Structures are given as C-alpha cells and as structure tokens.
Amino acid sequence: MSVELLDVFPEVTCTQIVLTAILLLLLSVCWYATSYHGVWERAGIPGPKPLPFLDHMLEFRRHGVEQTINKWFQTYGKNVGVYGLHPHRATLITKDLEIAKQVLVKDNFMTRYNPRQTRGSFINSLIVSTGDTWRRHRHVTSPMFTGVKMKVMLQHIKASAETLTELIRQCVSKGELISVKLVASKFSTEVIARVGFGVQTHAVSKEENEFAHHARTLLNVSYKKINKCINIINQFVPHAIPLMMKFVPQTDYINRDSDNYFKHFVLSTLKERKVKKCENGSGTPRDMLDLLLETEVSSDDPRLHDPQSKALSIDEIIGTSTGLIISGIETVSSALQGILYCLALNPDVQLKVLEEIDQVIPDGEDLEYEHLSQLKYTEQVINECLRLFPLVNSLMREAAETRTYNGVTIPKGAIVTIPINIIMTDPELWPEPKKFDPERFTPENKAKRDPFSYIPFGYGPRICLGQRLAMMELKTIMVYLLKEFRFELSERTEPKKGVNIEMETVVGFVSRPVKPVQLEAVLR
C-alpha cells in the first residue's frame, strides 16, 4: 500500500508528511480551542476579545482574577461575556442583581456547575447533585435542620466550645499564638463528628483520632503546586482529568485515603446500628447518620426516581456524609478566621460584642437556644465579616435551556457566574465597601438594600442548608471565647498589625486566607 502511495505521490517526502501531520494537528487544536468562541458576540453581550487557546489567561495572570473582572465590569457594564473562565465554556459574569435573582431562583438554572471533577464519594452528595436527584436529596436533608433538632445540636456545640476554650487556655499559658485555622478546624470537626455521627474526637487533645485526621484532610488542598498544574490542564483539556485521577491521586480534590476511610466508617456504623435497631427497636434518631439510615433503600428501588420520595441509596448516604464533613468543617473554620481577625483589628467592636454577650448571658448563666436570637449585634458582626471574607467567591449555574432576561440572552450550556465577593464589596451597593462596619446590618440599613446584595450562603432553592447550623456555631463560639479572652494583633501575629489578610481560592470554589491567621489571646 505504501508503495502504491509513493507511486501516486512520488515527490512527497517523509518530512513533508510529518510536517503536514503536525500542521493538521495544530489546526485541530486551534479549532478545538476556539470552537466555543463567538457565543456572546452572537448574543450581543459585550466582553473582552479572547486569545486563541489562551482565552483570558494572560490577563488573569497579570492582574489577578478579581481585579480583572472588576475592570471588565467598569468597561463593559454589569454583564460580561467571556471564555475559558471555566473549562471550554462560554461564561456570563454578571453582577446584575435582577438577572442573579432569575438565575438562582428559576428552575431552568437549577443545575449547579462544578469546575472540578472528582471520583470520590462526594460526587453522590446533595451539594453536587442535579435535577430530580437534587430535589430528592433536598427532600431528605431539609428536615435535619428544624428548630427542634437545632436545639439538640446546641448541646453538642456547647460541649465542643468548652473543649476549644480549654485548648486556647493551654496555648495562652505557654505564651503561644493562637493558630485560628487549627483550633477552629478542631472545633468544627468535633461539632460535625458529634451532630453528624455521634463520635467524640477529643479536640482538646494534641493527638488527633482517625476521624478528626481524615475529616481535616478530606479536602485535598495541601498540594498547591500540583493544584495549579491541575487547574491549567483542566482549563485546556478537561477530558484528561478523569484519566489522570486514576493514576495520580492528588489530581482529585477529594483525598482518596480519607474518602475510603469514611466509606468504611459509614458502612460499618450503619451495619452496627441496623443490628441494634433489630435488637432494641427503633428509637429517637441520635444524629444525622441515624436520620439518613431511615432513608436507605436498595440501588434498584424505584423510589430513587421519585423527586418527592425520602429515599437514598447507600452510595448517596456516604456521599451526603462526606459532603456534610466538607461543608461543615471548611466553612466554619474559614469564617472564624475572618471573625476573630476583624475583632482583633477593631477592639472597640470586640468590646461591644462582649457587652452584649454579658447582657444577654450574665456570668453564671448557661447559654440557651433562645439566647442566640437576642445576640443582635453579634450577628451583625458575623454578617459583616462574611461580607468581607466570603466563604466562596462565586456562585455558578449551568443553563439548562436558552432564556432571555432583561434583554440578556443566555444560551443553553453556558455558565453563569455570580461573583458574590465582588457584589458584596461593590461601592454602588456598599458605601466605603472595604471598611469594617457592622452597622450596615442593622434592621434599618438592611431594609434599604436589595437582599441580593448580600448572599454569602447563596440564595433560592439551593441556598446552603447548613446556614442556620453555621450561624449557631459561630455565635456559640464567640460567646465562649469572648467571655474568657481578648484577641489582639501584634508584630508576631499573622497578619501583623497594619497588614491585611490576603485571600485565595482553592479547588475552584473554597475561599480562605493564603496564610493561616494567628492571633494573640489575652485572658480577661
């Protein structure tokens, strides 16, 4: 055959064939890299012109993502059409609050978009589920956060707050700085272990038990250089990531060893509890895992196709468990870093919070569930800290169908990104947006603002289910800590006095300080 081809093309050399093949390959790559361009031009949405293959990467590298998006808003308005912000996708970045309402509330944008893939059990959780599967998961998990159950959870949170207070006492007695990320992770891990799984992790101990260790390492965020490489590969060749995850465990943002530990833990715990249930009969559920156990059905049960049923497969129970661990630990520990930093930076506010706590819960009186709603100023402080240091930078949705809102057409398959960190520091919505001012959240000031200007936990049907639990944890720990300690900045703290916290985004959606916050704690 090769001889026949040479007879037909006698003057074609091997070098020419190789060069032609390379040219065709380059043309194919170029076509692939630009095949999704032109979406916003056809829809009449303004935006920066993308470069072939690189899209807007050079601008992001040069100025940073947040600064670049802010510049685009100033140049093109509240809606900007871009490419490559998410792997091989046309993306509408919007800070138009009316469009944000439509996107977050309307069913056609119900699909939450996840920029990173995983092979871990987290893929079966409520957080990443879509469509009717999400509706069924939500139907199961919503009752976990009723007022009655929250009162029960408070007892576990108070016990965990006691152990955290003791841990900080030990640090103060040794003259050590308080590593807020470390102690906050211990606290939030113990809370989740108690309310979710009926496990005590002994957070005050220097030694971690298995549960605490694997809960802390479940989210694979330690390999910064590897994560940067993965992000680049994911940006240009997203289809390669599933293959890489098979051979390079660090490619997955879920730690494989920790994920396997929790799979085994949940399976063995469920088996043990089923035996006890058969022996003793069904009693009042002790924790969230008991509630999930009541919903278990086989993987071929028809109820798994009914969005209104309260049914989960064993894989979904495991996924919901790991999702609870990730969201419950990372959010509270990150939020507490921002809160204690703001209090240390603003001692007058710290004193005002303490005065309210002492007024609502006098010395010698135990914290009760009813007290939490009376801590009005404390809640204002938490809200202002979450505004300045949001738990996630943006909310992302994938268009399930083409829709037009206020003259803006969003085609099917496009990604809508709502940069809540930018919205919550927009000078048009927040005067002196970088200033720490809890008075922004008085009832009078809140009534003057569009509620969509402040959405740290999301909004609409997919608002964070654990919002009430997170706020209860944060208020409780502030009560316990501020009654005993005063937090300060100094020349040895991180950040130092006069230096601001620098934030970063990890695994595509989690926002946290680049350097863990370390503060001085002084006994009152």
Coordinates of N, CA and C in Angstrom, one line a residue, residues 322-473:
T322 N -20.0 12.6 53.5 CA -18.7 13.3 53.2 C -19.0 14.8 52.8
G323 N -20.1 15.1 52.2 CA -20.5 16.4 51.9 C -20.7 17.2 53.1
L324 N -21.3 16.6 54.1 CA -21.6 17.2 55.4 C -20.3 17.6 56.1
I325 N -19.3 16.7 56.0 CA -18.0 16.9 56.6 C -17.3 18.1 56.0
I326 N -17.2 18.1 54.6 CA -16.5 19.1 53.9 C -17.1 20.5 54.1
S327 N -18.4 20.6 53.9 CA -19.1 21.9 54.1 C -19.1 22.4 55.5
G328 N -19.3 21.4 56.5 CA -19.4 21.8 57.9 C -18.1 22.2 58.5
I329 N -17.0 21.6 58.1 CA -15.7 21.9 58.7 C -15.1 23.1 58.0
E330 N -15.0 23.1 56.7 CA -14.2 24.2 56.0 C -14.9 25.5 56.1
T331 N -16.2 25.6 56.1 CA -16.9 26.9 56.1 C -16.7 27.6 57.5
V332 N -17.0 26.8 58.5 CA -17.0 27.4 59.9 C -15.5 27.8 60.3
S333 N -14.6 26.9 60.0 CA -13.2 27.2 60.3 C -12.7 28.5 59.5
S334 N -13.1 28.6 58.3 CA -12.6 29.7 57.5 C -13.3 31.0 58.0
A335 N -14.6 30.9 58.3 CA -15.4 32.1 58.8 C -14.8 32.6 60.1
L336 N -14.4 31.6 61.0 CA -13.9 32.0 62.3 C -12.6 32.8 62.2
Q337 N -11.8 32.4 61.2 CA -10.5 33.2 61.0 C -10.8 34.6 60.7
G338 N -11.8 34.9 59.8 CA -12.1 36.2 59.4 C -12.8 37.0 60.6
I339 N -13.6 36.3 61.4 CA -14.3 37.0 62.5 C -13.3 37.4 63.6
L340 N -12.4 36.5 64.0 CA -11.5 36.8 65.1 C -10.5 37.8 64.6
Y341 N -10.1 37.8 63.3 CA -9.2 38.8 62.8 C -9.9 40.2 62.9
C342 N -11.1 40.3 62.4 CA -11.8 41.6 62.5 C -12.0 42.1 63.9
L343 N -12.2 41.2 64.8 CA -12.4 41.6 66.2 C -11.0 42.1 66.8
A344 N -9.9 41.4 66.4 CA -8.6 41.9 66.9 C -8.3 43.2 66.2
L345 N -8.7 43.4 65.0 CA -8.4 44.7 64.3 C -9.2 45.8 64.8
N346 N -10.4 45.5 65.4 CA -11.3 46.5 65.9 C -11.7 46.3 67.3
P347 N -10.8 46.6 68.3 CA -11.1 46.3 69.7 C -12.3 46.9 70.2
D348 N -12.8 48.1 69.7 CA -14.0 48.7 70.1 C -15.2 47.8 69.8
V349 N -15.2 47.2 68.6 CA -16.3 46.3 68.2 C -16.2 45.1 69.1
Q350 N -15.0 44.6 69.4 CA -14.9 43.4 70.2 C -15.5 43.6 71.6
L351 N -15.2 44.8 72.1 CA -15.7 45.2 73.5 C -17.3 45.3 73.4
K352 N -17.8 45.8 72.3 CA -19.3 46.0 72.2 C -19.9 44.6 72.1
V353 N -19.3 43.7 71.4 CA -19.9 42.3 71.3 C -19.9 41.7 72.7
L354 N -18.8 41.8 73.5 CA -18.7 41.3 74.8 C -19.8 41.8 75.7
E355 N -20.0 43.2 75.6 CA -21.0 43.8 76.5 C -22.4 43.2 76.2
E356 N -22.7 43.0 74.9 CA -24.0 42.4 74.5 C -24.1 40.9 75.1
I357 N -23.0 40.2 74.9 CA -23.0 38.8 75.4 C -23.2 38.8 76.9
D358 N -22.5 39.7 77.7 CA -22.7 39.7 79.1 C -24.1 40.1 79.5
Q359 N -24.7 41.0 78.7 CA -26.1 41.4 79.0 C -27.1 40.3 78.7
V360 N -26.9 39.6 77.6 CA -27.9 38.5 77.3 C -27.6 37.3 78.1
I361 N -26.4 37.0 78.4 CA -26.0 35.7 79.2 C -25.1 36.2 80.3
P362 N -25.6 36.6 81.4 CA -24.8 37.0 82.5 C -23.9 35.9 83.0
D363 N -22.8 36.3 83.7 CA -21.9 35.3 84.2 C -22.6 34.3 85.2
G364 N -22.3 33.0 85.0 CA -23.0 32.0 85.8 C -24.2 31.5 85.2
E365 N -24.7 32.1 84.1 CA -25.9 31.6 83.4 C -25.5 30.8 82.2
D366 N -26.2 29.7 81.9 CA -25.8 28.8 80.8 C -26.4 29.4 79.5
L367 N -25.7 29.2 78.4 CA -26.2 29.6 77.1 C -27.3 28.7 76.7
E368 N -28.5 29.3 76.3 CA -29.6 28.5 75.8 C -30.0 28.9 74.4
Y369 N -30.7 28.0 73.7 CA -31.0 28.3 72.3 C -31.7 29.6 72.1
E370 N -32.6 30.0 73.1 CA -33.3 31.3 73.0 C -32.4 32.5 73.0
H371 N -31.3 32.3 73.7 CA -30.3 33.5 73.8 C -29.8 33.9 72.5
L372 N -29.6 32.9 71.6 CA -28.9 33.2 70.3 C -29.6 34.2 69.5
S373 N -30.9 34.2 69.4 CA -31.7 35.2 68.6 C -31.6 36.6 69.3
Q374 N -31.2 36.7 70.5 CA -31.1 38.0 71.2 C -29.7 38.7 70.9
L375 N -28.8 37.9 70.4 CA -27.4 38.4 70.1 C -27.4 39.2 68.8
K376 N -28.1 40.3 68.8 CA -28.3 41.1 67.5 C -27.0 41.6 67.0
Y377 N -26.3 42.3 67.8 CA -25.1 43.0 67.4 C -24.0 42.0 67.0
T378 N -24.0 40.9 67.8 CA -23.0 39.8 67.4 C -23.3 39.2 66.0
E379 N -24.6 39.1 65.7 CA -24.9 38.6 64.4 C -24.6 39.7 63.3
Q380 N -24.7 40.9 63.6 CA -24.3 42.0 62.7 C -22.8 41.9 62.4
V381 N -22.0 41.6 63.4 CA -20.5 41.5 63.3 C -20.2 40.3 62.4
I382 N -20.9 39.1 62.6 CA -20.7 37.9 61.8 C -21.0 38.2 60.4
N383 N -22.1 38.9 60.1 CA -22.5 39.2 58.7 C -21.5 40.1 58.0
E384 N -21.0 41.1 58.8 CA -20.1 42.0 58.1 C -18.8 41.3 57.8
C385 N -18.4 40.3 58.7 CA -17.1 39.5 58.4 C -17.3 38.6 57.2
L386 N -18.5 38.0 57.1 CA -18.8 37.2 55.9 C -18.9 38.0 54.7
R387 N -19.2 39.3 54.8 CA -19.3 40.1 53.6 C -17.8 40.4 53.1
L388 N -16.9 40.7 54.1 CA -15.6 41.0 53.7 C -14.7 39.8 53.4
F389 N -15.1 38.6 54.0 CA -14.3 37.4 53.8 C -15.3 36.3 53.5
P390 N -15.9 36.3 52.3 CA -16.9 35.3 52.0 C -16.3 33.9 51.9
L391 N -17.2 32.9 52.2 CA -16.8 31.5 52.2 C -16.5 31.0 50.8
V392 N -17.2 31.5 49.8 CA -17.0 31.1 48.4 C -16.9 32.4 47.6
N393 N -16.2 32.5 46.6 CA -16.0 33.7 45.8 C -17.2 33.9 44.8
S394 N -17.8 32.8 44.3 CA -18.8 33.0 43.3 C -19.8 31.8 43.3
L395 N -21.0 32.0 42.8 CA -22.0 31.0 42.6 C -22.0 30.7 41.1
M396 N -22.1 29.4 40.8 CA -22.1 29.1 39.3 C -23.2 28.2 39.0
R397 N -23.9 28.5 37.9 CA -25.0 27.7 37.4 C -24.8 27.4 35.9
E398 N -25.3 26.3 35.5 CA -25.3 25.9 34.1 C -26.7 26.1 33.5
A399 N -26.8 26.8 32.3 CA -28.1 27.0 31.7 C -28.6 25.7 31.1
A400 N -29.8 25.2 31.6 CA -30.4 24.0 31.1 C -31.1 24.3 29.8
E401 N -31.4 25.5 29.6 CA -32.1 25.9 28.3 C -31.8 27.4 28.0
T402 N -32.1 27.8 26.8 CA -31.8 29.2 26.5 C -32.9 30.1 27.0
R403 N -32.5 31.1 27.7 CA -33.5 32.1 28.2 C -33.0 33.5 28.0
T404 N -33.9 34.5 28.0 CA -33.6 35.9 27.9 C -34.1 36.6 29.1
Y405 N -33.3 37.4 29.8 CA -33.7 38.2 30.9 C -33.2 39.6 30.7
N406 N -34.2 40.5 30.8 CA -33.8 42.0 30.6 C -32.9 42.2 29.4
G407 N -33.3 41.6 28.3 CA -32.5 41.8 27.1 C -31.2 41.0 27.0
V408 N -30.9 40.2 28.0 CA -29.7 39.4 28.0 C -30.0 38.0 27.7
T409 N -29.5 37.5 26.6 CA -29.8 36.1 26.2 C -28.7 35.2 26.7
I410 N -29.1 34.1 27.4 CA -28.1 33.2 27.9 C -28.4 31.8 27.3
P411 N -27.5 31.4 26.4 CA -27.8 30.2 25.6 C -27.6 28.9 26.5
K412 N -28.3 27.9 26.0 CA -28.2 26.6 26.7 C -26.7 26.1 26.8
G413 N -26.3 25.6 27.9 CA -25.0 25.1 28.1 C -24.0 26.1 28.6
A414 N -24.3 27.4 28.5 CA -23.4 28.5 29.0 C -23.4 28.4 30.5
I415 N -22.3 28.9 31.1 CA -22.1 29.0 32.6 C -22.4 30.4 33.0
V416 N -23.2 30.6 34.0 CA -23.4 31.9 34.6 C -22.7 32.0 35.9
T417 N -21.8 32.9 36.0 CA -21.0 33.1 37.3 C -21.4 34.4 38.0
I418 N -21.9 34.3 39.2 CA -22.3 35.4 40.0 C -21.2 35.7 41.1
P419 N -20.3 36.7 40.8 CA -19.2 36.9 41.7 C -19.6 37.5 43.0
I420 N -20.0 36.8 44.0 CA -20.6 37.3 45.2 C -19.6 38.1 46.0
N421 N -18.3 37.8 45.9 CA -17.2 38.6 46.6 C -17.2 40.0 46.0
I422 N -17.4 40.2 44.7 CA -17.4 41.5 44.1 C -18.7 42.2 44.4
I423 N -19.8 41.5 44.3 CA -21.1 42.1 44.6 C -21.1 42.6 46.1
M424 N -20.6 41.9 47.0 CA -20.6 42.3 48.4 C -19.6 43.3 48.8
T425 N -18.8 43.7 47.8 CA -17.9 44.9 48.0 C -18.1 45.9 46.9
D426 N -19.2 45.9 46.3 CA -19.5 46.9 45.2 C -19.8 48.2 45.8
P427 N -19.0 49.3 45.4 CA -19.3 50.6 46.0 C -20.6 51.2 45.7
E428 N -21.3 50.7 44.6 CA -22.6 51.1 44.3 C -23.6 50.6 45.3
L429 N -23.3 49.5 45.9 CA -24.2 48.9 46.9 C -23.8 49.1 48.3
W430 N -22.5 49.3 48.5 CA -21.9 49.4 49.9 C -21.0 50.6 49.9
P431 N -21.4 51.7 50.5 CA -20.5 52.8 50.7 C -19.3 52.4 51.5
E432 N -18.1 52.9 51.1 CA -16.8 52.5 51.7 C -16.8 51.0 51.9
P433 N -16.8 50.3 50.8 CA -17.0 48.8 50.8 C -15.9 48.0 51.6
K434 N -14.7 48.5 51.7 CA -13.6 47.8 52.3 C -13.6 48.1 53.8
K435 N -14.4 49.0 54.3 CA -14.4 49.4 55.7 C -15.2 48.4 56.5
F436 N -14.7 48.0 57.7 CA -15.5 47.1 58.5 C -16.5 47.8 59.4
D437 N -17.7 47.6 59.1 CA -18.8 48.4 59.8 C -20.0 47.5 60.0
P438 N -20.2 46.9 61.2 CA -21.3 46.1 61.5 C -22.6 46.8 61.4
E439 N -22.6 48.2 61.5 CA -23.9 48.9 61.4 C -24.6 48.8 60.1
R440 N -23.9 48.3 59.1 CA -24.5 48.0 57.8 C -25.7 47.0 58.0
F441 N -25.7 46.2 59.0 CA -26.6 45.1 59.1 C -27.7 45.4 60.2
T442 N -27.9 46.7 60.6 CA -29.0 47.0 61.5 C -30.3 46.8 60.7
P443 N -31.4 46.5 61.3 CA -32.7 46.3 60.5 C -33.0 47.4 59.6
E444 N -32.7 48.6 60.0 CA -33.0 49.8 59.2 C -32.1 49.8 57.9
N445 N -30.8 49.6 58.1 CA -30.0 49.6 56.9 C -30.2 48.4 56.0
K446 N -30.5 47.2 56.6 CA -30.8 46.1 55.7 C -32.1 46.3 54.9
A447 N -33.1 47.0 55.4 CA -34.3 47.3 54.7 C -34.1 48.2 53.5
K448 N -33.0 49.0 53.5 CA -32.7 49.9 52.4 C -32.0 49.2 51.2
R449 N -31.5 48.0 51.4 CA -30.7 47.3 50.4 C -31.5 46.2 49.8
D450 N -31.1 45.9 48.5 CA -31.6 44.7 47.8 C -31.1 43.5 48.5
P451 N -31.9 42.5 49.0 CA -31.4 41.4 49.7 C -30.3 40.6 48.9
F452 N -30.4 40.7 47.5 CA -29.4 40.0 46.7 C -28.0 40.6 46.8
S453 N -27.9 41.8 47.5 CA -26.5 42.4 47.6 C -25.7 41.7 48.7
Y454 N -26.4 40.8 49.4 CA -25.6 40.0 50.5 C -26.1 38.6 50.5
I455 N -25.4 37.7 49.8 CA -25.8 36.3 49.7 C -24.6 35.4 50.0
P456 N -24.0 35.4 51.2 CA -22.8 34.6 51.4 C -23.1 33.1 51.4
F457 N -24.4 32.7 51.7 CA -24.7 31.3 51.7 C -25.5 30.9 50.4
G458 N -25.5 31.8 49.4 CA -26.3 31.6 48.2 C -27.7 32.1 48.4
Y459 N -28.6 31.7 47.5 CA -30.0 32.2 47.6 C -30.9 31.2 46.8
G460 N -32.2 31.2 47.1 CA -33.1 30.4 46.3 C -33.1 29.0 46.7
P461 N -33.7 28.1 45.9 CA -33.8 26.7 46.3 C -32.5 26.0 46.7
R462 N -31.4 26.5 46.2 CA -30.1 25.8 46.5 C -29.3 26.6 47.5
I463 N -30.0 27.4 48.3 CA -29.3 28.1 49.4 C -28.7 27.0 50.4
C464 N -27.6 27.4 51.0 CA -26.9 26.4 51.9 C -27.8 25.9 53.0
L465 N -28.0 24.6 53.0 CA -28.9 24.0 54.1 C -28.3 24.2 55.5
G466 N -27.0 24.2 55.6 CA -26.4 24.3 56.9 C -26.2 25.7 57.4
Q467 N -26.8 26.7 56.8 CA -26.6 28.1 57.1 C -27.0 28.3 58.6
R468 N -28.1 27.8 59.1 CA -28.5 28.0 60.5 C -27.6 27.3 61.4
L469 N -27.1 26.2 61.1 CA -26.1 25.5 61.9 C -24.8 26.3 62.0
A470 N -24.3 26.8 60.9 CA -23.1 27.5 60.9 C -23.2 28.8 61.7
M471 N -24.3 29.5 61.6 CA -24.5 30.7 62.4 C -24.6 30.4 63.9
M472 N -25.3 29.3 64.2 CA -25.4 28.9 65.6 C -24.0 28.5 66.2
E473 N -23.2 27.8 65.4 CA -21.8 27.5 65.8 C -21.0 28.8 66.0

